């Protein structure tokens, strides 16, 4: 069946032929214009998507918590060892010390690294070690830092529930 022509079209105009039939795309191949790719296969040691999201959001919240500790320390005038006094501030590399491990863990969650809970436990221990230096100086700020490290430890230990494991034969 030929589609009806536009009455205002010139007499020489002809309808376009139908497009050629294409072979169906390979299921594993990327299609031009496709905004997503097939997810990688699940491996033992990977977190499920929901657990990885919870893990990443939890560690990002710990980053925000350390930012709050920094700002609170500056506002009340009680400096942590890693910030230093206002008159003698620490180097920037030292000021950012509590942020390195949570930033690494959050980035690893986004990049879908394997064995994230173990990395999270290590990062929590680093956070606890940073806060131990403040126990004698600013006890209550150190307790907040320890609480952040403890929260990271809890998130990491709980995420063991979301690990893919090898199938038992």
PDB file of C-alpha atoms in Angstrom:
ATOM      1  CA  UNK A   1       0.000   0.000   0.000  1.00  0.00           C
ATOM      2  CA  UNK A   2       1.375   3.376  -1.033  1.00  0.00           C
ATOM      3  CA  UNK A   3       0.847   6.182   1.479  1.00  0.00           C
ATOM      4  CA  UNK A   4      -1.256   9.107   0.365  1.00  0.00           C
ATOM      5  CA  UNK A   5       0.643  12.019  -1.143  1.00  0.00           C
ATOM      6  CA  UNK A   6       0.452  15.535   0.190  1.00  0.00           C
ATOM      7  CA  UNK A   7      -1.958  17.400  -2.119  1.00  0.00           C
ATOM      8  CA  UNK A   8       0.402  20.398  -2.215  1.00  0.00           C
ATOM      9  CA  UNK A   9       3.430  18.320  -3.266  1.00  0.00           C
ATOM     10  CA  UNK A  10       4.787  18.600  -6.806  1.00  0.00           C
ATOM     11  CA  UNK A  11       3.680  15.909  -9.224  1.00  0.00           C
ATOM     12  CA  UNK A  12       7.200  14.442  -9.476  1.00  0.00           C
ATOM     13  CA  UNK A  13       7.423  13.775  -5.712  1.00  0.00           C
ATOM     14  CA  UNK A  14       7.466  10.136  -4.793  1.00  0.00           C
ATOM     15  CA  UNK A  15       7.076   8.574  -1.341  1.00  0.00           C
ATOM     16  CA  UNK A  16      10.272   7.417   0.364  1.00  0.00           C
ATOM     17  CA  UNK A  17      11.039   3.721   0.163  1.00  0.00           C
ATOM     18  CA  UNK A  18      10.903   1.804   3.441  1.00  0.00           C
ATOM     19  CA  UNK A  19      14.192   1.609   5.351  1.00  0.00           C
ATOM     20  CA  UNK A  20      16.254  -1.539   4.825  1.00  0.00           C
ATOM     21  CA  UNK A  21      15.827  -4.249   7.416  1.00  0.00           C
ATOM     22  CA  UNK A  22      18.740  -4.489   9.844  1.00  0.00           C
ATOM     23  CA  UNK A  23      20.056  -7.544  11.586  1.00  0.00           C
ATOM     24  CA  UNK A  24      19.110  -7.607  15.269  1.00  0.00           C
ATOM     25  CA  UNK A  25      21.928  -6.238  17.448  1.00  0.00           C
ATOM     26  CA  UNK A  26      24.167  -8.549  19.443  1.00  0.00           C
ATOM     27  CA  UNK A  27      22.855  -8.580  23.042  1.00  0.00           C
ATOM     28  CA  UNK A  28      26.327  -7.921  24.470  1.00  0.00           C
ATOM     29  CA  UNK A  29      27.263  -5.162  22.020  1.00  0.00           C
ATOM     30  CA  UNK A  30      26.776  -1.475  22.680  1.00  0.00           C
ATOM     31  CA  UNK A  31      24.106   0.147  20.552  1.00  0.00           C
ATOM     32  CA  UNK A  32      24.838   3.650  19.220  1.00  0.00           C
ATOM     33  CA  UNK A  33      22.908   6.159  21.292  1.00  0.00           C
ATOM     34  CA  UNK A  34      22.480   3.731  24.166  1.00  0.00           C
ATOM     35  CA  UNK A  35      23.062   5.459  27.488  1.00  0.00           C
ATOM     36  CA  UNK A  36      23.925   2.378  29.526  1.00  0.00           C
ATOM     37  CA  UNK A  37      25.981  -0.743  29.187  1.00  0.00           C
ATOM     38  CA  UNK A  38      25.412  -4.227  30.414  1.00  0.00           C
ATOM     39  CA  UNK A  39      26.492  -4.536  34.045  1.00  0.00           C
ATOM     40  CA  UNK A  40      29.666  -6.537  34.612  1.00  0.00           C
ATOM     41  CA  UNK A  41      29.208 -10.116  35.755  1.00  0.00           C
ATOM     42  CA  UNK A  42      28.879 -10.673  39.486  1.00  0.00           C
ATOM     43  CA  UNK A  43      32.050 -11.861  41.197  1.00  0.00           C
ATOM     44  CA  UNK A  44      32.649 -13.269  44.631  1.00  0.00           C
ATOM     45  CA  UNK A  45      33.674 -10.355  46.853  1.00  0.00           C
ATOM     46  CA  UNK A  46      31.518  -7.728  45.122  1.00  0.00           C
ATOM     47  CA  UNK A  47      28.753  -5.980  47.035  1.00  0.00           C
ATOM     48  CA  UNK A  48      25.218  -6.125  45.739  1.00  0.00           C
ATOM     49  CA  UNK A  49      23.995  -2.877  44.191  1.00  0.00           C
ATOM     50  CA  UNK A  50      21.843  -1.928  47.187  1.00  0.00           C
ATOM     51  CA  UNK A  51      24.581  -2.661  49.716  1.00  0.00           C
ATOM     52  CA  UNK A  52      27.158  -0.789  47.632  1.00  0.00           C
ATOM     53  CA  UNK A  53      24.835   2.227  47.526  1.00  0.00           C
ATOM     54  CA  UNK A  54      24.279   2.114  51.297  1.00  0.00           C
ATOM     55  CA  UNK A  55      28.010   1.637  51.868  1.00  0.00           C
ATOM     56  CA  UNK A  56      28.924   4.592  49.640  1.00  0.00           C
ATOM     57  CA  UNK A  57      26.296   6.909  51.117  1.00  0.00           C
ATOM     58  CA  UNK A  58      27.357   5.955  54.644  1.00  0.00           C
ATOM     59  CA  UNK A  59      31.004   6.749  53.985  1.00  0.00           C
ATOM     60  CA  UNK A  60      30.078   9.982  52.186  1.00  0.00           C
ATOM     61  CA  UNK A  61      28.148  10.959  55.328  1.00  0.00           C
ATOM     62  CA  UNK A  62      31.289  10.278  57.365  1.00  0.00           C
ATOM     63  CA  UNK A  63      33.126  12.734  55.103  1.00  0.00           C
ATOM     64  CA  UNK A  64      30.468  15.320  55.915  1.00  0.00           C
ATOM     65  CA  UNK A  65      30.896  14.491  59.609  1.00  0.00           C
ATOM     66  CA  UNK A  66      34.621  15.191  59.458  1.00  0.00           C
ATOM     67  CA  UNK A  67      33.843  18.490  57.737  1.00  0.00           C
ATOM     68  CA  UNK A  68      31.537  19.335  60.631  1.00  0.00           C
ATOM     69  CA  UNK A  69      34.318  18.483  63.103  1.00  0.00           C
ATOM     70  CA  UNK A  70      36.675  20.805  61.219  1.00  0.00           C
ATOM     71  CA  UNK A  71      34.196  23.696  61.217  1.00  0.00           C
ATOM     72  CA  UNK A  72      33.196  23.166  64.846  1.00  0.00           C
ATOM     73  CA  UNK A  73      36.808  23.098  65.908  1.00  0.00           C
ATOM     74  CA  UNK A  74      37.412  26.415  64.180  1.00  0.00           C
ATOM     75  CA  UNK A  75      34.263  28.067  65.543  1.00  0.00           C
ATOM     76  CA  UNK A  76      34.792  27.140  69.194  1.00  0.00           C
ATOM     77  CA  UNK A  77      38.536  27.775  69.011  1.00  0.00           C
ATOM     78  CA  UNK A  78      39.652  24.332  70.203  1.00  0.00           C
ATOM     79  CA  UNK A  79      41.960  22.971  67.548  1.00  0.00           C
ATOM     80  CA  UNK A  80      42.548  19.318  66.850  1.00  0.00           C
ATOM     81  CA  UNK A  81      46.103  18.109  66.354  1.00  0.00           C
ATOM     82  CA  UNK A  82      45.556  17.646  62.625  1.00  0.00           C
ATOM     83  CA  UNK A  83      44.254  21.199  62.154  1.00  0.00           C
ATOM     84  CA  UNK A  84      46.723  22.960  64.417  1.00  0.00           C
ATOM     85  CA  UNK A  85      46.215  26.236  66.231  1.00  0.00           C
ATOM     86  CA  UNK A  86      45.064  29.337  64.369  1.00  0.00           C
ATOM     87  CA  UNK A  87      48.462  30.926  64.938  1.00  0.00           C
ATOM     88  CA  UNK A  88      50.342  27.808  63.739  1.00  0.00           C
ATOM     89  CA  UNK A  89      48.145  25.851  61.320  1.00  0.00           C
ATOM     90  CA  UNK A  90      49.247  22.472  60.046  1.00  0.00           C
ATOM     91  CA  UNK A  91      50.201  21.861  56.445  1.00  0.00           C
ATOM     92  CA  UNK A  92      47.255  21.233  54.122  1.00  0.00           C
ATOM     93  CA  UNK A  93      48.377  17.643  53.644  1.00  0.00           C
ATOM     94  CA  UNK A  94      48.065  17.080  57.402  1.00  0.00           C
ATOM     95  CA  UNK A  95      44.789  19.030  57.695  1.00  0.00           C
ATOM     96  CA  UNK A  96      43.195  16.667  55.195  1.00  0.00           C
ATOM     97  CA  UNK A  97      44.464  13.520  56.932  1.00  0.00           C
ATOM     98  CA  UNK A  98      41.059  12.398  58.305  1.00  0.00           C
ATOM     99  CA  UNK A  99      39.501  12.805  54.854  1.00  0.00           C
ATOM    100  CA  UNK A 100      41.815  10.555  52.822  1.00  0.00           C
ATOM    101  CA  UNK A 101      40.512   7.165  53.963  1.00  0.00           C
ATOM    102  CA  UNK A 102      36.765   7.984  53.774  1.00  0.00           C
ATOM    103  CA  UNK A 103      37.292   9.619  50.374  1.00  0.00           C
ATOM    104  CA  UNK A 104      39.119   6.542  49.118  1.00  0.00           C
ATOM    105  CA  UNK A 105      36.394   4.231  50.403  1.00  0.00           C
ATOM    106  CA  UNK A 106      33.596   6.357  48.892  1.00  0.00           C
ATOM    107  CA  UNK A 107      35.392   6.451  45.553  1.00  0.00           C
ATOM    108  CA  UNK A 108      35.989   2.703  45.710  1.00  0.00           C
ATOM    109  CA  UNK A 109      32.271   2.160  46.250  1.00  0.00           C
ATOM    110  CA  UNK A 110      31.490   4.229  43.164  1.00  0.00           C
ATOM    111  CA  UNK A 111      34.139   2.344  41.158  1.00  0.00           C
ATOM    112  CA  UNK A 112      32.781  -1.059  42.347  1.00  0.00           C
ATOM    113  CA  UNK A 113      35.991  -2.353  43.873  1.00  0.00           C
ATOM    114  CA  UNK A 114      35.957  -5.850  45.284  1.00  0.00           C
ATOM    115  CA  UNK A 115      36.166  -6.548  49.011  1.00  0.00           C
ATOM    116  CA  UNK A 116      34.900  -3.102  50.024  1.00  0.00           C
ATOM    117  CA  UNK A 117      34.038  -4.125  53.612  1.00  0.00           C
ATOM    118  CA  UNK A 118      37.696  -4.911  54.317  1.00  0.00           C
ATOM    119  CA  UNK A 119      38.761  -1.528  52.935  1.00  0.00           C
ATOM    120  CA  UNK A 120      36.083   0.124  55.069  1.00  0.00           C
ATOM    121  CA  UNK A 121      37.342  -1.593  58.214  1.00  0.00           C
ATOM    122  CA  UNK A 122      40.867  -0.383  57.447  1.00  0.00           C
ATOM    123  CA  UNK A 123      39.568   3.171  56.881  1.00  0.00           C
ATOM    124  CA  UNK A 124      37.686   3.050  60.195  1.00  0.00           C
ATOM    125  CA  UNK A 125      40.875   2.014  61.994  1.00  0.00           C
ATOM    126  CA  UNK A 126      42.711   4.930  60.359  1.00  0.00           C
ATOM    127  CA  UNK A 127      39.947   7.278  61.567  1.00  0.00           C
ATOM    128  CA  UNK A 128      40.239   5.898  65.078  1.00  0.00           C
ATOM    129  CA  UNK A 129      44.015   6.378  65.026  1.00  0.00           C
ATOM    130  CA  UNK A 130      43.581  10.015  63.958  1.00  0.00           C
ATOM    131  CA  UNK A 131      41.114  10.657  66.772  1.00  0.00           C
ATOM    132  CA  UNK A 132      43.319   9.082  69.457  1.00  0.00           C
ATOM    133  CA  UNK A 133      45.708  12.010  69.093  1.00  0.00           C
ATOM    134  CA  UNK A 134      42.944  14.384  70.216  1.00  0.00           C
ATOM    135  CA  UNK A 135      41.850  12.509  73.351  1.00  0.00           C
ATOM    136  CA  UNK A 136      44.240  14.467  75.559  1.00  0.00           C
ATOM    137  CA  UNK A 137      43.723  17.826  73.836  1.00  0.00           C
ATOM    138  CA  UNK A 138      40.041  18.207  72.973  1.00  0.00           C
ATOM    139  CA  UNK A 139      38.247  15.250  74.491  1.00  0.00           C
ATOM    140  CA  UNK A 140      34.716  15.925  73.214  1.00  0.00           C
ATOM    141  CA  UNK A 141      35.817  16.578  69.656  1.00  0.00           C
ATOM    142  CA  UNK A 142      37.875  13.385  69.840  1.00  0.00           C
ATOM    143  CA  UNK A 143      34.757  11.500  70.958  1.00  0.00           C
ATOM    144  CA  UNK A 144      32.918  12.752  67.887  1.00  0.00           C
ATOM    145  CA  UNK A 145      35.832  11.626  65.708  1.00  0.00           C
ATOM    146  CA  UNK A 146      35.738   8.218  67.421  1.00  0.00           C
ATOM    147  CA  UNK A 147      31.985   8.041  66.821  1.00  0.00           C
ATOM    148  CA  UNK A 148      32.566   8.706  63.114  1.00  0.00           C
ATOM    149  CA  UNK A 149      35.196   5.959  62.997  1.00  0.00           C
ATOM    150  CA  UNK A 150      32.803   3.639  64.839  1.00  0.00           C
ATOM    151  CA  UNK A 151      30.024   4.430  62.384  1.00  0.00           C
ATOM    152  CA  UNK A 152      32.363   3.573  59.521  1.00  0.00           C
ATOM    153  CA  UNK A 153      33.251   0.320  61.234  1.00  0.00           C
ATOM    154  CA  UNK A 154      29.563  -0.541  61.701  1.00  0.00           C
ATOM    155  CA  UNK A 155      28.756   0.224  58.069  1.00  0.00           C
ATOM    156  CA  UNK A 156      31.675  -1.888  56.889  1.00  0.00           C
ATOM    157  CA  UNK A 157      30.916  -4.878  59.111  1.00  0.00           C
ATOM    158  CA  UNK A 158      27.221  -4.774  58.229  1.00  0.00           C
ATOM    159  CA  UNK A 159      28.012  -4.721  54.514  1.00  0.00           C
ATOM    160  CA  UNK A 160      29.486  -8.221  54.760  1.00  0.00           C
ATOM    161  CA  UNK A 161      25.846  -9.311  54.508  1.00  0.00           C
ATOM    162  CA  UNK A 162      25.709  -7.945  50.963  1.00  0.00           C
ATOM    163  CA  UNK A 163      28.790  -9.701  49.575  1.00  0.00           C
ATOM    164  CA  UNK A 164      28.437 -12.106  46.693  1.00  0.00           C
ATOM    165  CA  UNK A 165      29.929 -15.471  47.607  1.00  0.00           C
ATOM    166  CA  UNK A 166      31.116 -18.408  45.566  1.00  0.00           C
ATOM    167  CA  UNK A 167      28.475 -20.982  44.851  1.00  0.00           C
ATOM    168  CA  UNK A 168      28.899 -24.097  46.961  1.00  0.00           C
ATOM    169  CA  UNK A 169      28.748 -27.255  44.862  1.00  0.00           C
TER     170      UNK A 169
END
